Amino acid sequence: MKVPLIKIGDKLLVSIQTTIIDSVVASLREDITNEISTSGVKGLIIDLSGIDIIDSFFCRMINDIGHDARILGAKTVVVGIKPELAITLVQMGMEMRGVMTSLNLNKALEILK
Amino acid sequence: MKEKIYSVLVEEVGEFKAKAILRGAYHYFGIEKDKEAEDLLLPILERVRLSLNGENLKSSKVDGVMRRLQSMFPEVKRVQTEEEHIAIESEEDIRMAQMRAKIKAQALGFNGLDQTKIATTVAELTRNIIKYAGKGTVTLIPLLTDERALKIVAEDNGPGITNLSDVLSGTYDSKQGLGMGLLAIKRLMDSFEVETNSGVGTRIVVIKYIK
Ligand SMILES: Nc1ncnc2c1ncn2[C@@H]1O[C@H](COP(=O)(O)OP(=O)(O)OP(=O)(O)O)[C@@H](O)[C@H]1O
Ligand SMILES: [Mg+2]
């Protein structure tokens, strides 16, 4: 199971379509950091529209990826979080630190312009 | 089973999308053959429903397709109000359990937001089981009294939670995680109880009522 990375101009799009298991997290982070450092993209967009549950493990993975990207000089925008997931995260007292969120891909591209 | 679902989907959304949706649903649970899929009929149908929603179809259309699919499988009609026992032994079992919890909550009449809270709770409980105890079980128990509710029991024979009061007061700094999971569950559920003994194991019982 590999998560595809797609380059759009000087941005990198990562579309996570299914729950990630532990062993995939490390390789996903590595793939993303490699791609950012070799191609020098300035923006990372993480599409979560296919995700129907966000637990603390998943939230931490997103935070870590955002942190990696920031160190390498790229901003991260998370798109497509379903409203019920956003509400649940807030009630759980969790937040996606250091990453911006936006409603859809177009808005994300605008933010990263 | 795959063929049956496929034939309906082809009629409704065309061959191309039908194939992608069905492949996606089977792939989600890491299954190839029909034999392994039988137990997972409901979760698979739930994934199909999510994919159909993702296709920007009208929700009335999605409901129609789902009704067609469900009418083909008599086992789905059996009311999903039985107790369900799920063994948690590997990471794959985490998403299986969260999916089953979501389906059960849906069948019992919880709204979408509460279904999400229940599935998230099961994800936290089962990940803790895998991470700290290695293996355990989760039981989903519908309570069908005046106040309908879902009770979830997570049990393991692991090392026990040695610093429970720190964890629940939020002063605990987890080495392996954010140390947020149990606190989060407490906030998401209506009732939350922990019984834990060092070296013996942990039993966590939560209840969510239907509003
Ligand atoms: N089933 C269990 N058996 C033994 N110890 C557990 C169990 N569940 C939780 N713990 C202990 O309680 C602590 C707090 O658990 P909690 O789920 O709140 O946070 P976490 O798992 O550390 O991090 P997070 O859930 O945010 O990823 C854990 O770090 C672990 O030490
Ligand atoms: Mg945890």
CSV table of C-alpha atoms and ligand atoms in Angstrom, one decimal:
chain,number,residue,atom,x,y,z
A,1,MET,CA,0.0,0.0,0.0
A,2,LYS,CA,1.7,3.2,-1.2
A,3,VAL,CA,0.3,6.7,-1.0
A,4,PRO,CA,0.7,8.5,-4.3
A,5,LEU,CA,2.4,11.9,-4.4
A,6,ILE,CA,1.5,14.2,-7.3
A,7,LYS,CA,3.3,17.4,-8.3
A,8,ILE,CA,1.2,20.3,-9.4
A,9,GLY,CA,3.5,23.1,-10.4
A,10,ASP,CA,5.6,24.0,-7.4
A,11,LYS,CA,3.2,22.2,-5.0
A,12,LEU,CA,3.0,18.6,-3.9
A,13,LEU,CA,-0.4,16.9,-3.5
A,14,VAL,CA,-0.7,13.9,-1.2
A,15,SER,CA,-4.1,12.2,-1.2
A,16,ILE,CA,-4.6,9.9,1.7
A,17,GLN,CA,-7.5,7.6,0.9
A,18,THR,CA,-7.5,5.0,3.6
A,19,THR,CA,-6.5,4.6,7.2
A,20,ILE,CA,-2.7,4.4,7.4
A,21,ILE,CA,-1.1,1.6,9.3
A,22,ASP,CA,2.0,2.2,11.5
A,23,SER,CA,4.4,0.7,9.1
A,24,VAL,CA,3.3,2.9,6.3
A,25,VAL,CA,3.6,6.2,8.3
A,26,ALA,CA,7.4,6.1,8.3
A,27,SER,CA,7.8,5.5,4.6
A,28,LEU,CA,5.1,8.1,3.8
A,29,ARG,CA,7.0,10.7,5.8
A,30,GLU,CA,10.2,9.7,4.1
A,31,ASP,CA,8.7,9.9,0.6
A,32,ILE,CA,7.3,13.3,1.3
A,33,THR,CA,10.5,14.8,2.8
A,34,ASN,CA,12.5,13.3,-0.1
A,35,GLU,CA,10.2,14.8,-2.7
A,36,ILE,CA,10.1,18.2,-1.0
A,37,SER,CA,13.9,18.4,-0.7
A,38,THR,CA,14.7,17.2,-4.2
A,39,SER,CA,12.1,19.1,-6.1
A,40,GLY,CA,12.1,22.1,-3.8
A,41,VAL,CA,8.3,22.5,-3.7
A,42,LYS,CA,7.1,25.3,-1.5
A,43,GLY,CA,3.7,24.0,-0.7
A,44,LEU,CA,2.3,20.7,0.5
A,45,ILE,CA,-1.4,19.8,0.1
A,46,ILE,CA,-2.8,16.9,2.1
A,47,ASP,CA,-6.1,15.7,0.8
A,48,LEU,CA,-8.2,13.9,3.5
A,49,SER,CA,-11.5,13.8,1.6
A,50,GLY,CA,-11.4,10.0,1.6
A,51,ILE,CA,-10.9,9.7,5.3
A,52,ASP,CA,-13.8,8.9,7.6
A,53,ILE,CA,-12.1,8.6,11.0
A,54,ILE,CA,-9.4,10.7,12.5
A,55,ASP,CA,-8.0,9.4,15.8
A,56,SER,CA,-5.1,10.8,17.8
A,57,PHE,CA,-2.6,8.5,16.0
A,58,PHE,CA,-3.7,9.9,12.6
A,59,CYS,CA,-3.8,13.5,13.9
A,60,ARG,CA,-0.2,13.1,15.1
A,61,MET,CA,0.9,11.8,11.7
A,62,ILE,CA,-0.5,14.8,10.0
A,63,ASN,CA,1.2,17.1,12.5
A,64,ASP,CA,4.5,15.3,12.0
A,65,ILE,CA,4.3,15.6,8.3
A,66,GLY,CA,3.5,19.3,8.6
A,67,HIS,CA,6.5,19.7,10.9
A,68,ASP,CA,8.8,17.9,8.4
A,69,ALA,CA,7.6,20.1,5.6
A,70,ARG,CA,8.1,23.3,7.6
A,71,ILE,CA,11.7,22.4,8.4
A,72,LEU,CA,12.2,21.9,4.6
A,73,GLY,CA,10.7,25.3,3.8
A,74,ALA,CA,7.3,24.2,2.6
A,75,LYS,CA,3.9,25.2,4.0
A,76,THR,CA,1.2,22.6,4.5
A,77,VAL,CA,-2.5,22.9,3.9
A,78,VAL,CA,-4.9,20.1,4.8
A,79,VAL,CA,-8.0,19.9,2.6
A,80,GLY,CA,-11.2,17.9,2.6
A,81,ILE,CA,-11.8,17.2,6.3
A,82,LYS,CA,-15.4,16.2,6.7
A,83,PRO,CA,-17.4,18.4,9.0
A,84,GLU,CA,-18.2,15.6,11.5
A,85,LEU,CA,-14.5,14.8,11.8
A,86,ALA,CA,-13.6,18.5,12.4
A,87,ILE,CA,-16.3,18.7,15.2
A,88,THR,CA,-15.1,15.4,16.7
A,89,LEU,CA,-11.5,16.6,16.8
A,90,VAL,CA,-12.4,19.8,18.5
A,91,GLN,CA,-14.4,17.9,21.2
A,92,MET,CA,-11.5,15.5,21.7
A,93,GLY,CA,-9.3,18.5,22.4
A,94,MET,CA,-7.0,17.8,19.5
A,95,GLU,CA,-5.8,20.1,16.8
A,96,MET,CA,-3.7,20.0,13.7
A,97,ARG,CA,-0.8,22.1,14.9
A,98,GLY,CA,1.3,24.1,12.4
A,99,VAL,CA,-0.8,23.1,9.4
A,100,MET,CA,-3.5,25.2,7.7
A,101,THR,CA,-6.8,23.8,6.7
A,102,SER,CA,-9.0,24.7,3.9
A,103,LEU,CA,-12.3,23.5,2.4
A,104,ASN,CA,-11.1,22.3,-1.0
A,105,LEU,CA,-8.2,22.1,-3.4
A,106,ASN,CA,-8.8,25.4,-5.1
A,107,LYS,CA,-8.8,27.3,-1.8
A,108,ALA,CA,-5.6,25.5,-0.8
A,109,LEU,CA,-3.9,26.5,-4.0
A,110,GLU,CA,-4.9,30.1,-3.3
A,111,ILE,CA,-3.5,30.0,0.2
A,112,LEU,CA,-0.2,28.7,-1.1
A,113,LYS,CA,0.1,31.2,-4.0
B,1,MET,CA,-20.8,-11.8,-3.7
B,2,LYS,CA,-18.5,-9.5,-5.5
B,3,GLU,CA,-20.3,-10.3,-8.8
B,4,LYS,CA,-23.7,-9.5,-7.2
B,5,ILE,CA,-22.6,-6.1,-5.9
B,6,TYR,CA,-20.8,-5.4,-9.2
B,7,SER,CA,-23.8,-6.1,-11.3
B,8,VAL,CA,-25.9,-3.5,-9.4
B,9,LEU,CA,-23.2,-0.9,-9.4
B,10,VAL,CA,-22.6,-1.3,-13.1
B,11,GLU,CA,-26.2,-0.5,-13.8
B,12,GLU,CA,-26.2,2.5,-11.5
B,13,VAL,CA,-22.8,4.2,-12.1
B,14,GLY,CA,-21.3,2.4,-15.1
B,15,GLU,CA,-18.6,-0.2,-15.5
B,16,PHE,CA,-15.6,2.1,-14.9
B,17,LYS,CA,-16.7,3.5,-11.6
B,18,ALA,CA,-18.3,0.2,-10.5
B,19,LYS,CA,-14.9,-1.5,-10.8
B,20,ALA,CA,-13.0,1.3,-9.0
B,21,ILE,CA,-15.5,1.5,-6.1
B,22,LEU,CA,-15.6,-2.3,-5.6
B,23,ARG,CA,-11.8,-2.6,-5.9
B,24,GLY,CA,-11.5,0.2,-3.4
B,25,ALA,CA,-13.8,-1.4,-0.9
B,26,TYR,CA,-12.1,-4.8,-1.0
B,27,HIS,CA,-8.7,-3.2,-0.9
B,28,TYR,CA,-9.6,-1.2,2.1
B,29,PHE,CA,-9.9,-4.4,4.2
B,30,GLY,CA,-7.0,-6.0,2.4
B,31,ILE,CA,-9.1,-8.8,0.9
B,32,GLU,CA,-9.0,-10.3,-2.5
B,33,LYS,CA,-11.2,-13.4,-2.4
B,34,ASP,CA,-14.9,-13.6,-1.8
B,35,LYS,CA,-14.5,-16.2,0.9
B,36,GLU,CA,-12.8,-13.8,3.2
B,37,ALA,CA,-15.3,-11.1,2.3
B,38,GLU,CA,-18.4,-12.9,3.5
B,39,ASP,CA,-17.9,-11.8,7.1
B,40,LEU,CA,-17.3,-8.3,5.9
B,41,LEU,CA,-20.4,-7.8,3.8
B,42,LEU,CA,-21.7,-4.9,5.9
B,43,PRO,CA,-18.3,-3.1,6.2
B,44,ILE,CA,-17.8,-3.5,2.4
B,45,LEU,CA,-21.3,-2.1,1.7
B,46,GLU,CA,-20.5,0.8,4.0
B,47,ARG,CA,-17.3,1.5,2.0
B,48,VAL,CA,-19.3,1.3,-1.2
B,49,ARG,CA,-21.8,3.9,0.3
B,50,LEU,CA,-18.9,6.2,1.2
B,51,SER,CA,-17.5,6.0,-2.3
B,52,LEU,CA,-20.8,6.6,-3.9
B,53,ASN,CA,-21.1,9.7,-1.7
B,54,GLY,CA,-17.7,10.7,-2.9
B,55,GLU,CA,-18.9,10.6,-6.5
B,56,ASN,CA,-21.1,13.6,-5.8
B,57,LEU,CA,-24.3,11.6,-6.5
B,58,LYS,CA,-27.5,12.9,-4.9
B,59,SER,CA,-28.0,11.4,-1.5
B,60,SER,CA,-31.4,10.1,-2.6
B,61,LYS,CA,-29.7,8.2,-5.4
B,62,VAL,CA,-27.1,6.8,-3.1
B,63,ASP,CA,-29.8,5.6,-0.7
B,64,GLY,CA,-31.6,4.0,-3.7
B,65,VAL,CA,-28.5,2.1,-4.7
B,66,MET,CA,-27.9,1.0,-1.2
B,67,ARG,CA,-31.4,-0.3,-0.8
B,68,ARG,CA,-31.0,-2.3,-4.0
B,69,LEU,CA,-27.8,-3.8,-2.7
B,70,GLN,CA,-29.1,-4.6,0.7
B,71,SER,CA,-32.2,-6.3,-0.7
B,72,MET,CA,-30.0,-8.8,-2.4
B,73,PHE,CA,-28.4,-10.0,0.8
B,74,PRO,CA,-30.9,-11.3,3.3
B,75,GLU,CA,-28.2,-11.4,6.0
B,76,VAL,CA,-28.1,-7.6,6.0
B,77,LYS,CA,-31.7,-7.4,6.9
B,78,ARG,CA,-31.2,-9.2,10.1
B,79,VAL,CA,-31.3,-6.3,12.6
B,80,GLN,CA,-27.9,-5.3,13.7
B,81,THR,CA,-28.8,-5.3,17.3
B,82,GLU,CA,-26.9,-8.3,18.4
B,83,GLU,CA,-23.9,-8.2,20.7
B,84,GLU,CA,-20.7,-8.3,18.7
B,85,HIS,CA,-17.4,-9.6,19.9
B,86,ILE,CA,-14.2,-8.6,18.0
B,87,ALA,CA,-10.8,-10.0,18.6
B,88,ILE,CA,-8.0,-7.3,18.4
B,89,GLU,CA,-4.8,-8.9,17.4
B,90,SER,CA,-3.2,-6.9,14.7
B,91,GLU,CA,-3.3,-3.3,13.3
B,92,GLU,CA,-5.7,-4.4,10.6
B,93,ASP,CA,-8.2,-5.3,13.3
B,94,ILE,CA,-8.2,-1.6,14.4
B,95,ARG,CA,-9.9,-0.4,11.3
B,96,MET,CA,-12.1,-3.4,11.1
B,97,ALA,CA,-13.4,-2.7,14.6
B,98,GLN,CA,-13.9,1.0,14.0
B,99,MET,CA,-15.9,0.2,10.9
B,100,ARG,CA,-18.0,-2.4,12.6
B,101,ALA,CA,-18.7,0.0,15.4
B,102,LYS,CA,-19.8,2.7,12.9
B,103,ILE,CA,-22.1,0.3,11.2
B,104,LYS,CA,-23.6,-0.9,14.4
B,105,ALA,CA,-24.2,2.7,15.6
B,106,GLN,CA,-25.8,3.5,12.3
B,107,ALA,CA,-28.1,0.5,12.5
B,108,LEU,CA,-29.1,1.5,16.0
B,109,GLY,CA,-30.1,5.0,14.8
B,110,PHE,CA,-27.2,7.2,15.9
B,111,ASN,CA,-26.7,10.3,13.8
B,112,GLY,CA,-23.7,10.8,11.6
B,113,LEU,CA,-21.7,12.8,14.1
B,114,ASP,CA,-22.3,10.3,16.9
B,115,GLN,CA,-21.4,7.5,14.6
B,116,THR,CA,-18.1,9.3,14.0
B,117,LYS,CA,-17.5,9.7,17.8
B,118,ILE,CA,-18.2,6.1,18.4
B,119,ALA,CA,-15.9,4.9,15.6
B,120,THR,CA,-13.1,7.3,16.8
B,121,THR,CA,-13.5,6.0,20.4
B,122,VAL,CA,-13.1,2.4,19.1
B,123,ALA,CA,-10.0,3.4,17.1
B,124,GLU,CA,-8.4,4.9,20.3
B,125,LEU,CA,-9.3,1.9,22.5
B,126,THR,CA,-8.1,-0.7,19.9
B,127,ARG,CA,-4.9,1.2,19.1
B,128,ASN,CA,-4.0,1.3,22.8
B,129,ILE,CA,-4.7,-2.5,23.0
B,130,ILE,CA,-2.3,-3.2,20.2
B,131,LYS,CA,0.3,-0.7,21.4
B,132,TYR,CA,0.4,-1.5,25.1
B,133,ALA,CA,-1.2,-4.9,25.6
B,134,GLY,CA,-0.4,-6.6,22.3
B,135,LYS,CA,-3.9,-8.1,22.0
B,136,GLY,CA,-7.4,-8.0,23.5
B,137,THR,CA,-11.0,-7.8,22.6
B,138,VAL,CA,-13.7,-5.2,22.0
B,139,THR,CA,-17.4,-6.0,22.5
B,140,LEU,CA,-20.2,-3.9,21.1
B,141,ILE,CA,-23.3,-4.2,23.2
B,142,PRO,CA,-26.5,-2.5,22.1
B,143,LEU,CA,-28.7,-1.4,25.1
B,144,LEU,CA,-32.3,-1.5,24.0
B,145,THR,CA,-34.0,-0.1,27.0
B,146,ASP,CA,-36.1,3.1,27.1
B,147,GLU,CA,-32.9,5.0,26.4
B,148,ARG,CA,-31.2,3.3,23.5
B,149,ALA,CA,-27.5,3.3,23.7
B,150,LEU,CA,-24.3,1.5,22.6
B,151,LYS,CA,-22.0,0.1,25.3
B,152,ILE,CA,-18.4,-0.6,24.3
B,153,VAL,CA,-16.2,-2.9,26.4
B,154,ALA,CA,-12.4,-3.0,25.6
B,155,GLU,CA,-10.5,-5.7,27.5
B,156,ASP,CA,-6.9,-6.9,27.6
B,157,ASN,CA,-4.6,-8.9,29.8
B,158,GLY,CA,-1.7,-6.5,29.3
B,159,PRO,CA,0.5,-4.6,31.8
B,160,GLY,CA,-2.4,-2.4,33.1
B,161,ILE,CA,-2.3,1.4,33.2
B,162,THR,CA,0.0,2.2,36.0
B,163,ASN,CA,-0.5,5.9,36.1
B,164,LEU,CA,-4.2,6.2,35.5
B,165,SER,CA,-4.7,9.3,37.6
B,166,ASP,CA,-2.0,11.3,35.8
B,167,VAL,CA,-3.4,10.2,32.4
B,168,LEU,CA,-6.9,11.3,33.3
B,169,SER,CA,-5.9,14.6,34.9
B,170,GLY,CA,-4.0,15.4,31.7
B,171,THR,CA,-0.7,15.8,33.5
B,172,TYR,CA,0.8,12.7,31.9
B,173,ASP,CA,3.3,13.2,29.2
B,174,SER,CA,3.2,10.1,26.9
B,175,LYS,CA,6.4,8.9,25.4
B,176,GLN,CA,4.8,7.0,22.6
B,177,GLY,CA,1.8,9.2,21.8
B,178,LEU,CA,0.2,12.5,22.6
B,179,GLY,CA,-1.3,11.1,25.7
B,180,MET,CA,-4.7,12.3,24.5
B,181,GLY,CA,-6.5,9.1,23.6
B,182,LEU,CA,-8.2,8.3,26.9
B,183,LEU,CA,-9.0,11.9,27.7
B,184,ALA,CA,-10.5,12.2,24.2
B,185,ILE,CA,-12.7,9.2,24.7
B,186,LYS,CA,-13.9,10.6,28.0
B,187,ARG,CA,-15.1,13.7,26.3
B,188,LEU,CA,-16.7,11.9,23.4
B,189,MET,CA,-18.7,9.4,25.4
B,190,ASP,CA,-21.5,9.8,27.9
B,191,SER,CA,-20.0,7.4,30.4
B,192,PHE,CA,-16.5,6.2,30.8
B,193,GLU,CA,-15.1,3.7,33.3
B,194,VAL,CA,-11.6,2.2,33.7
B,195,GLU,CA,-10.7,-0.9,35.7
B,196,THR,CA,-7.0,-1.6,35.6
B,197,ASN,CA,-4.6,-3.7,37.6
B,198,SER,CA,-0.9,-3.7,37.2
B,199,GLY,CA,0.2,-7.0,35.5
B,200,VAL,CA,-3.4,-8.2,35.2
B,201,GLY,CA,-4.9,-6.1,32.5
B,202,THR,CA,-7.3,-3.3,31.6
B,203,ARG,CA,-11.0,-3.1,31.1
B,204,ILE,CA,-12.6,0.1,29.8
B,205,VAL,CA,-16.3,0.5,29.5
B,206,VAL,CA,-17.9,3.4,27.7
B,207,ILE,CA,-21.6,4.2,26.9
B,208,LYS,CA,-23.0,6.6,24.3
B,209,TYR,CA,-26.8,7.3,24.4
B,210,ILE,CA,-28.9,8.1,21.4
B,211,LYS,CA,-30.0,11.7,21.6
C,1,LIG,N1,-4.7,-1.0,27.3
C,1,LIG,C1,-3.7,-0.4,27.9
C,1,LIG,N2,-2.8,-1.2,28.6
C,1,LIG,C2,-1.8,-0.6,29.2
C,1,LIG,N3,-1.5,0.7,29.3
C,1,LIG,C3,-2.3,1.5,28.6
C,1,LIG,C4,-3.5,1.0,27.9
C,1,LIG,N4,-4.1,2.0,27.3
C,1,LIG,C5,-3.4,3.1,27.7
C,1,LIG,N5,-2.4,2.8,28.4
C,1,LIG,C6,-1.4,3.8,29.1
C,1,LIG,O1,-2.0,5.0,29.3
C,1,LIG,C7,-1.4,6.0,28.6
C,1,LIG,C8,-2.3,7.0,28.0
C,1,LIG,O2,-3.1,6.4,27.0
C,1,LIG,P1,-3.7,7.4,25.9
C,1,LIG,O3,-4.4,6.6,24.9
C,1,LIG,O4,-4.5,8.4,26.6
C,1,LIG,O5,-2.5,8.1,25.3
C,1,LIG,P2,-1.4,7.5,24.3
C,1,LIG,O6,-1.8,6.2,23.7
C,1,LIG,O7,-0.1,7.6,25.0
C,1,LIG,O8,-1.3,8.6,23.2
C,1,LIG,P3,-2.4,8.9,22.0
C,1,LIG,O9,-3.6,8.0,22.4
C,1,LIG,O10,-2.7,10.3,22.1
C,1,LIG,O11,-1.7,8.4,20.8
C,1,LIG,C9,-0.5,5.3,27.5
C,1,LIG,O12,0.6,6.1,27.2
C,1,LIG,C10,-0.2,4.0,28.2
C,1,LIG,O13,0.9,4.2,29.0
C,2,MG,MG,-3.8,6.0,22.9
